[in-house]
Coordinates of C-alpha atoms in Angstrom, one line a residue:
X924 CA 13.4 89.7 126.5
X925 CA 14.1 86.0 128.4
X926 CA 11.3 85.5 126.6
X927 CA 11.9 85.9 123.4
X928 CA 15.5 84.6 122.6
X929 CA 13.1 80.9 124.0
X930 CA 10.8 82.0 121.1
X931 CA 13.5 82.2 118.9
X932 CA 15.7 79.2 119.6
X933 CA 12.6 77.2 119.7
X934 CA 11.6 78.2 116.6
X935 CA 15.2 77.7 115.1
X936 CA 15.2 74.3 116.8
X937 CA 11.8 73.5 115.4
X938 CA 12.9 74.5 112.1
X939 CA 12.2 71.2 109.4
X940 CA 14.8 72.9 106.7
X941 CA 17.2 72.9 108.9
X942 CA 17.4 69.2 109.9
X943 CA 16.3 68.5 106.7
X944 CA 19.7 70.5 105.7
X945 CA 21.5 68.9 108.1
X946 CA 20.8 65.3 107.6
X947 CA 21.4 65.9 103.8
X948 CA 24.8 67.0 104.5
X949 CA 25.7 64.5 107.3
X950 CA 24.2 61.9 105.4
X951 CA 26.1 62.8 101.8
X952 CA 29.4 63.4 103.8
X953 CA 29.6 60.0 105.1
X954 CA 28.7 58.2 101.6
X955 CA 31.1 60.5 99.7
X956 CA 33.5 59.9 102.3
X957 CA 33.0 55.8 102.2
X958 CA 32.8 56.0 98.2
X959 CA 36.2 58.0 97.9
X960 CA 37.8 55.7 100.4
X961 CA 36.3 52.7 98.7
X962 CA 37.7 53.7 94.8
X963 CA 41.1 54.7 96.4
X964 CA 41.4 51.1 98.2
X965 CA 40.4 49.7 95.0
X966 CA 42.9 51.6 93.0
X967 CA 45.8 51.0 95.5
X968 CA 45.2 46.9 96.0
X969 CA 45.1 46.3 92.0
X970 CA 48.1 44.9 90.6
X971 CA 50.0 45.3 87.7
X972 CA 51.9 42.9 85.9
X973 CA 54.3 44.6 83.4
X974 CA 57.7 43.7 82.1
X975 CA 59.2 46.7 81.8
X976 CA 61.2 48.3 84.8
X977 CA 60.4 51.9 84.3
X978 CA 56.1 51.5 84.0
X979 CA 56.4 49.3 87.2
X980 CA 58.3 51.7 88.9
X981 CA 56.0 54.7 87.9
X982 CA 52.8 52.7 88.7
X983 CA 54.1 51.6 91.9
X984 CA 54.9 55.2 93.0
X985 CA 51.3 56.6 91.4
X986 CA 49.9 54.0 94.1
X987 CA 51.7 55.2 96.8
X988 CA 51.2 58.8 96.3
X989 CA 47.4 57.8 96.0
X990 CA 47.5 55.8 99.4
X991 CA 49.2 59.4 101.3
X992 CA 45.8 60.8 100.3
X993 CA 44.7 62.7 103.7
X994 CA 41.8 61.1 105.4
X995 CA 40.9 64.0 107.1
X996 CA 41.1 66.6 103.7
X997 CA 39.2 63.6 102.0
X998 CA 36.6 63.9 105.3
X999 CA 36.9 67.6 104.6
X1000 CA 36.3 67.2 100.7
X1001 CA 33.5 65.2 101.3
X1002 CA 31.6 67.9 103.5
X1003 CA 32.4 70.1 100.8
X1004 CA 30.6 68.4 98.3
X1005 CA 27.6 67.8 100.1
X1006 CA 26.4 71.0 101.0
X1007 CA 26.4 71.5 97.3
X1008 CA 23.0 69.9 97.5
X1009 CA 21.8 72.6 100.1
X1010 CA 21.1 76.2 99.5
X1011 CA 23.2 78.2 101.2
X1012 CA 23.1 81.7 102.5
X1013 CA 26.0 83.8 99.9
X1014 CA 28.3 84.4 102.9
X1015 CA 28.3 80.4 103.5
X1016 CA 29.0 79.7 100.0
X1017 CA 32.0 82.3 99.5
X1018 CA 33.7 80.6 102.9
X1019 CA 32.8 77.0 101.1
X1020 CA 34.7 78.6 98.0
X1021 CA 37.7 79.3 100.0
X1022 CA 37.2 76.1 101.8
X1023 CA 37.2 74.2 98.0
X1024 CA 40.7 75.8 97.4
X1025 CA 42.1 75.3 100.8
X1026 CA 41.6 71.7 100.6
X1027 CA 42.5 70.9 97.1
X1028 CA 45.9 72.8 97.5
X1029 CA 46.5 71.5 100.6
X1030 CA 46.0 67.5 99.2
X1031 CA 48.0 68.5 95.6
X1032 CA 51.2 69.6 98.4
X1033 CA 51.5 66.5 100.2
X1034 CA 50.8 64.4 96.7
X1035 CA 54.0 66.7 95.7
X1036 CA 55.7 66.1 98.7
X1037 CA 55.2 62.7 98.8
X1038 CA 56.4 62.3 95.2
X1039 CA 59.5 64.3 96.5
X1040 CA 60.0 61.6 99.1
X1041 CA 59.9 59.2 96.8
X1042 CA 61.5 60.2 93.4
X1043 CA 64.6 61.1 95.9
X1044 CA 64.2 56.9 97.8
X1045 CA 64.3 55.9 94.1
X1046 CA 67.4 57.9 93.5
X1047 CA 69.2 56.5 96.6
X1048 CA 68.6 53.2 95.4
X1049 CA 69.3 52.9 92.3
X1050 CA 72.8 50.6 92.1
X1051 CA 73.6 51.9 88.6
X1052 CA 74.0 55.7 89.5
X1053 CA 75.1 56.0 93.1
X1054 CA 75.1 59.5 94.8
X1055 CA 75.7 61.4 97.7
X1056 CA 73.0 61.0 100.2
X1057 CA 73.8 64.3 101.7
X1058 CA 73.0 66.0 98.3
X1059 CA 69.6 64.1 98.2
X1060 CA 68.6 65.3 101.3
X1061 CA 69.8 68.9 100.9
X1062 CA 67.9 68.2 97.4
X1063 CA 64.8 67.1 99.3
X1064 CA 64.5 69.9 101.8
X1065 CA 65.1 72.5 99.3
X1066 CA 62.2 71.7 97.0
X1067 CA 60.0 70.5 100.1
X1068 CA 60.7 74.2 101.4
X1069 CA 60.0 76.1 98.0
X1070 CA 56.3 73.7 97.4
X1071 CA 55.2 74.5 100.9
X1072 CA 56.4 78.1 101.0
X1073 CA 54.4 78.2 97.5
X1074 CA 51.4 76.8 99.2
X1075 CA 51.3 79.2 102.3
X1076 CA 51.6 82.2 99.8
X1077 CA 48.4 81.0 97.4
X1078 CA 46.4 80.7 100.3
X1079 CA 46.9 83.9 102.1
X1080 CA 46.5 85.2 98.5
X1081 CA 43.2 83.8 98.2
X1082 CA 42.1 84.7 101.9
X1083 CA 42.5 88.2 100.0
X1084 CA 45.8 89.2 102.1
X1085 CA 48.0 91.5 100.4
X1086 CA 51.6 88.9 99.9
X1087 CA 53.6 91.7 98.4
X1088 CA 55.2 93.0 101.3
X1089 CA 55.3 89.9 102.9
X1090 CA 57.2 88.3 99.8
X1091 CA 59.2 91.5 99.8
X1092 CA 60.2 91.3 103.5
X1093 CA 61.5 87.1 103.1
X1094 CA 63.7 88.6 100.4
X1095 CA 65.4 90.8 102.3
X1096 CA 65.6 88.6 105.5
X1097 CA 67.0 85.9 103.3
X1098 CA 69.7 88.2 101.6
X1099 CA 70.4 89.6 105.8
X1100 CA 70.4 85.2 106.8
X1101 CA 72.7 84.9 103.9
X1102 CA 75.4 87.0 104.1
X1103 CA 75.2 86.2 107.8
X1104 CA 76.5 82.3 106.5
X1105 CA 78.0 83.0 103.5
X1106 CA 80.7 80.6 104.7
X1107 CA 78.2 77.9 105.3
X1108 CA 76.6 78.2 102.6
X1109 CA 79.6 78.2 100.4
X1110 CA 80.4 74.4 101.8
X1111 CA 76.6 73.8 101.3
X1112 CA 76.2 74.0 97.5
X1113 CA 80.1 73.4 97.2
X1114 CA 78.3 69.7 99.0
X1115 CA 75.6 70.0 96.1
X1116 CA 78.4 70.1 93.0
X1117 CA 79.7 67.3 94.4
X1118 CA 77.0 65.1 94.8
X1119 CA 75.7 66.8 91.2
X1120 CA 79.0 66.8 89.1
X1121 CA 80.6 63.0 90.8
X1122 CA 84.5 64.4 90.5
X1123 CA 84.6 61.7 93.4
X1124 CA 82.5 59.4 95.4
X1125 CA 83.0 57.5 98.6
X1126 CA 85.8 54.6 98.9
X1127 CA 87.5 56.9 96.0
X1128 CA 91.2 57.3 97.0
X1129 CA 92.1 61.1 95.8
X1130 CA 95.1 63.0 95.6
X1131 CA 95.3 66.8 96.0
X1132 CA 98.3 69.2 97.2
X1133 CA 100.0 67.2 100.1
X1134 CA 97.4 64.9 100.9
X1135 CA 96.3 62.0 99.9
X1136 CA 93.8 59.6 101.5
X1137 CA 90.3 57.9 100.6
X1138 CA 87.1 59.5 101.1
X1139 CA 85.0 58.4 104.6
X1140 CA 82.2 61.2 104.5
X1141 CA 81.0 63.4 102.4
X1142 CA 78.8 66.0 104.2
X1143 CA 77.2 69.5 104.7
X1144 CA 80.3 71.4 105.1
X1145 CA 83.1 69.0 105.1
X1146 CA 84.1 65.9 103.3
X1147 CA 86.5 63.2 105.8
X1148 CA 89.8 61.6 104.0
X1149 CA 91.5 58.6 105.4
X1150 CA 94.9 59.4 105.1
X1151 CA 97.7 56.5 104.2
X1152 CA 98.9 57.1 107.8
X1153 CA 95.6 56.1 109.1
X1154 CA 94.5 59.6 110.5
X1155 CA 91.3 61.3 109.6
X1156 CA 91.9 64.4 107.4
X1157 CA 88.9 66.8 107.4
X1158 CA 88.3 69.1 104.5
X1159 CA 86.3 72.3 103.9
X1160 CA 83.7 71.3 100.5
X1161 CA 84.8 74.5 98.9
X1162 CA 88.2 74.4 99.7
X1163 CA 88.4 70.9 98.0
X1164 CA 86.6 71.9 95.2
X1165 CA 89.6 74.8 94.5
X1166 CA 92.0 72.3 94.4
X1167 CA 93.3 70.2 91.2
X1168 CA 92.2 66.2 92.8
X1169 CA 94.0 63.7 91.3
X1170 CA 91.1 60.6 91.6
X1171 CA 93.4 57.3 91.7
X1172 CA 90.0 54.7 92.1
X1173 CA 88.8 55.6 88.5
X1174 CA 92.1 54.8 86.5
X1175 CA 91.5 52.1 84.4
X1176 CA 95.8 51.6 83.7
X1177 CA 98.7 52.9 84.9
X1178 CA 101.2 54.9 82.1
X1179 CA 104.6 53.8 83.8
X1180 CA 108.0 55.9 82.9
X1181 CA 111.6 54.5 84.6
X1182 CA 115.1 55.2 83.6
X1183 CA 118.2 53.0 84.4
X1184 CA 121.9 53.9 83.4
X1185 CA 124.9 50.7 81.9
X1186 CA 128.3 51.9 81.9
X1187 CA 129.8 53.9 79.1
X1188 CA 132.1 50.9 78.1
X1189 CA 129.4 49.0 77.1
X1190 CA 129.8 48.1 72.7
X1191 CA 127.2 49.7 70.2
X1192 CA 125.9 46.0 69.6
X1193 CA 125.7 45.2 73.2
X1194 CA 123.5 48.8 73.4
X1195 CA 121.2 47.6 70.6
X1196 CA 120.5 44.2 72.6
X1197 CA 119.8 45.9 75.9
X1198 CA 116.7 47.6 73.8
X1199 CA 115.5 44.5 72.6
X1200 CA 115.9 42.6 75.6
X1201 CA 113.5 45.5 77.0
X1202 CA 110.7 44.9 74.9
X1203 CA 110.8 40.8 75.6
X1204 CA 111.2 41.6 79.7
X1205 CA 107.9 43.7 79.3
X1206 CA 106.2 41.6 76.6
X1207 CA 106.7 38.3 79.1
X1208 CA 105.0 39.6 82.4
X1209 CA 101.5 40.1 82.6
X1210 CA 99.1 42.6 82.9
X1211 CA 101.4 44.8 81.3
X1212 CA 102.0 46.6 78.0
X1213 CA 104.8 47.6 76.5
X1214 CA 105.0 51.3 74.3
X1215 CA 108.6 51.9 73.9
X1216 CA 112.1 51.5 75.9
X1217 CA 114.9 53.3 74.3
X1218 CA 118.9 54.4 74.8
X1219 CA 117.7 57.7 75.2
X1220 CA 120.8 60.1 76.0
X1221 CA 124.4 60.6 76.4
X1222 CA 124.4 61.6 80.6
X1223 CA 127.7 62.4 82.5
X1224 CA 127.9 58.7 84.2
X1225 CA 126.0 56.7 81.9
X1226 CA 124.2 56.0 78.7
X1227 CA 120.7 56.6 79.6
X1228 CA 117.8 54.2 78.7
X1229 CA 114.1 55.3 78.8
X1230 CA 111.5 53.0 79.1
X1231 CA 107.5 53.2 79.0
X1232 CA 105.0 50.3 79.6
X1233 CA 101.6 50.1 81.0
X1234 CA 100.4 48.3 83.6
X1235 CA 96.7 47.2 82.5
X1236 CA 95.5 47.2 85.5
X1237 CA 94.9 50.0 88.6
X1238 CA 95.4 48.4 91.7
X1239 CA 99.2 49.9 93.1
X1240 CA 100.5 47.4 94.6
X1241 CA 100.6 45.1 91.5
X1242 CA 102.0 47.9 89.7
X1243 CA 104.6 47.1 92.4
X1244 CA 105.1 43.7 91.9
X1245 CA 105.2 44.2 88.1
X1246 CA 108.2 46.4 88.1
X1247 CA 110.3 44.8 90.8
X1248 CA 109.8 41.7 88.6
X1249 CA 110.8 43.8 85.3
X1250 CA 113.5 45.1 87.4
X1251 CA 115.3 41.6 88.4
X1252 CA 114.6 40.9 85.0
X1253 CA 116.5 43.3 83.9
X1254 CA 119.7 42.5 85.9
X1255 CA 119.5 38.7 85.2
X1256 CA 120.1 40.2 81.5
X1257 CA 122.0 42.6 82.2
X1258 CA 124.6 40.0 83.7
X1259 CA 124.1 37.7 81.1
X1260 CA 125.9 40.1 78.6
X1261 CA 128.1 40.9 80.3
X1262 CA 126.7 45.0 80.6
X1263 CA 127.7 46.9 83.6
X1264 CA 125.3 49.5 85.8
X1265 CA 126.5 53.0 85.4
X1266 CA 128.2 54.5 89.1
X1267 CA 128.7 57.9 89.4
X1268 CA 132.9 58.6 89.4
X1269 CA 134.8 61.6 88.5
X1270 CA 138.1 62.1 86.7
X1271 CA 140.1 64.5 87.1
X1272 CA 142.6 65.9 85.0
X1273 CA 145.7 68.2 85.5
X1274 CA 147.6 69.7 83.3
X1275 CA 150.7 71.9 83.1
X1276 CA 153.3 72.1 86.1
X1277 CA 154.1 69.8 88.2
X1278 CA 151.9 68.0 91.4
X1279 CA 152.8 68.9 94.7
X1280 CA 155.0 66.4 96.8
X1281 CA 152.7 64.3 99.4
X1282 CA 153.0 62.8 102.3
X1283 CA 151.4 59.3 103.3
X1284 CA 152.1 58.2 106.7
X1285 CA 155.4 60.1 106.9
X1286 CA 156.9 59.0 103.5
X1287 CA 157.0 61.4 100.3
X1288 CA 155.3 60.3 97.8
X1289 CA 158.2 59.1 95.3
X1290 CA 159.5 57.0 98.8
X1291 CA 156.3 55.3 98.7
X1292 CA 156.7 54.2 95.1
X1293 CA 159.7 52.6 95.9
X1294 CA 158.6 50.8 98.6
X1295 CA 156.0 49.1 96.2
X1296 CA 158.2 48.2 93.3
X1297 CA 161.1 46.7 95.8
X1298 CA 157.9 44.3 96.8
X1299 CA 156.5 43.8 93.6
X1300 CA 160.2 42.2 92.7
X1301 CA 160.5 40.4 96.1
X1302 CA 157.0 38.7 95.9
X1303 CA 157.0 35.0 94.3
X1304 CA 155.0 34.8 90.8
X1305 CA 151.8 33.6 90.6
X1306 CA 152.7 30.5 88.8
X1307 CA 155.4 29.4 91.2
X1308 CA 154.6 26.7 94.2

């Protein structure tokens, strides 16, 4: 028996085919291997000299995706294509078949994922659309996830496993995972509308409820506010995204509304020049324009003016400095005609019977009278020295 498995290993070592095989295939790897890596180092050091933005781009990221090529599934590619110039036994070549798809999917994946990679860097950088890098990376890892997933199922597919049950069984995990962190989730793609839809962005400053505050972060499952106060307010995504958010950084003017009372002994013509002088108080300061200003209603204490302007410009604290300056304005006029602010006061009236008898310290009230007219005829004019 010892004597014959030497017989045959000799014989298989003695064997002319098989070196003959051998060299063929070692020999074609190695020049397919230095060909493909010669035309892929020519591709990727050509240049290209274009003047338009958008064919730069896309040649520049063809190139890159080339140079993520796999040296060892090019290695592997090669091998595959040089024992096509052997015979091989059928079992060899159905393996070499699976081998062939293996590969190629394999190399078409990372091309995808590298294209991922980059068609999200590209999206990061761009300055004329800015956006959430959280959403980009939730973006990323979700297709990333679905192309390999996809991979891994074509290739026990074509290794002749049954994938139904196993496709079947990831369903129902992922339903079990899900409800499991619904609440998660919820913030998660609450995080993906934002970064999607824009309502805000970071540096915004954004109103909603009681709070108010500019956004720091904007994650997974929370976005960060800087309140007025200077603490850190921390927000669930989909709680924020059921509130109404009042985003202050993107208004382009301010619609400004004030009321002021004058006295109710102000003339009719005096009236009419208070609404003129309006318009010119408004018309003269800058970064401001005026809509309307207006005696708008008989009130208890006062004839009431309305006024409406705009401010052109977003910033709050010159909104601030524009209306204190509209309102000192408005009282240097004011004065100037002579027009009196409106104070609250009551009048009282009384009628039928007679009024009750006071006191004031001690005296009845018709004593006190007396006192004052006995000095009103004892005290010296005013024109006498």
């Amino acid at each position: 028996m010892k004597n014959w498995l030497n017989e045959q290993n000799l014989s298989f070592l003695l064997n002319r085919t098989l070196w003959i095989d051998t060299a063929i295939v070692i020999g074609g790897t190695l020049i397919i291997y230095w060909l493909l890596r010669s035309l892929i180092r020519f591709i990727s050091n050509r240049s290209i000299k274009s003047g338009h933005h958008r064919s730069q781009l896309f040649y520049n990221n063809a190139i890159e995706i080339l140079r993520s090529t796999s040296q060892l599934l090019l290695l592997v590619f090669s091998f595959l294509i040089a024992i096509k110039f052997i015979t091989l036994p059928r079992d060899w070549s159905t393996a070499a078949s699976h081998g062939w798809f293996i590969t190629l999917l394999l190399q078409i994946a990372l091309w995808v994922d590298c294209s991922i990679r980059l068609w999200l860097s590209n999206m990061r950088r761009d300055p004329t659309h800015l956006r959430n890098p959280v959403t980009t990376v939730i973006l990323g890892i979700m297709v990333r996830v679905v192309v390999w997933a996809m991979l891994l199922l074509a290739i026990l597919s074509n290794m002749g496993i049954n994938i139904t049950a196993l496709v079947a069984s990831l369903g129902v995990g992922g339903i079990a995972i899900a409800l499991a962190i619904q609440t998660v989730l919820s913030d998660v793609f609450a995080s993906l509308a934002i970064g999607f839809d824009k309502p805000f962005e970071h540096g915004d400053f954004i109103v909603f409820g009681d709070i108010a505050g500019s956004i720091e972060h904007i994650g997974l499952k929370t976005t960060r506010l800087r309140s007025l106060s200077g603490e850190q307010i921390v927000c669930s995504n989909t709680i924020l995204l059921q509130q109404t958010i009042h985003n202050y950084k993107r208004m382009q003017e301010r619609r400004i509304v004030f009321k002021f009372g004058i006295s109710y002994e102000t003339p009719a013509k005096k009236v009419r020049q208070v609404s003129q002088s309006l318009r010119e108080i408004i018309e003269g300061i800058e970064k401001t324009r005026f809509d309307r200003g207006h005696f708008f209603a008989f009130e208890q204490n006062q004839l009431t003016f309305e006024v409406v302007y705009y401010v052109t410009v977003a910033d709050y604290n010159q909104y601030m400095d524009v209306q204190q300056e509209i309102n000192l304005q408005l009282m240097e006029r004011l004065s100037a005609l002579g027009v009196r602010y409106a104070f609250p006061t009551r009048r009282v009236e009384f009628t039928g019977g007679t009024l009750p008898q006071v006191n004031v310290a001690g005296l009845a009230s018709n004593e006190v009278e007396d006192e004052e007219d006995e000095e009103e005829s004892s005290s010296p004019s005013r024109g006498a020295f």
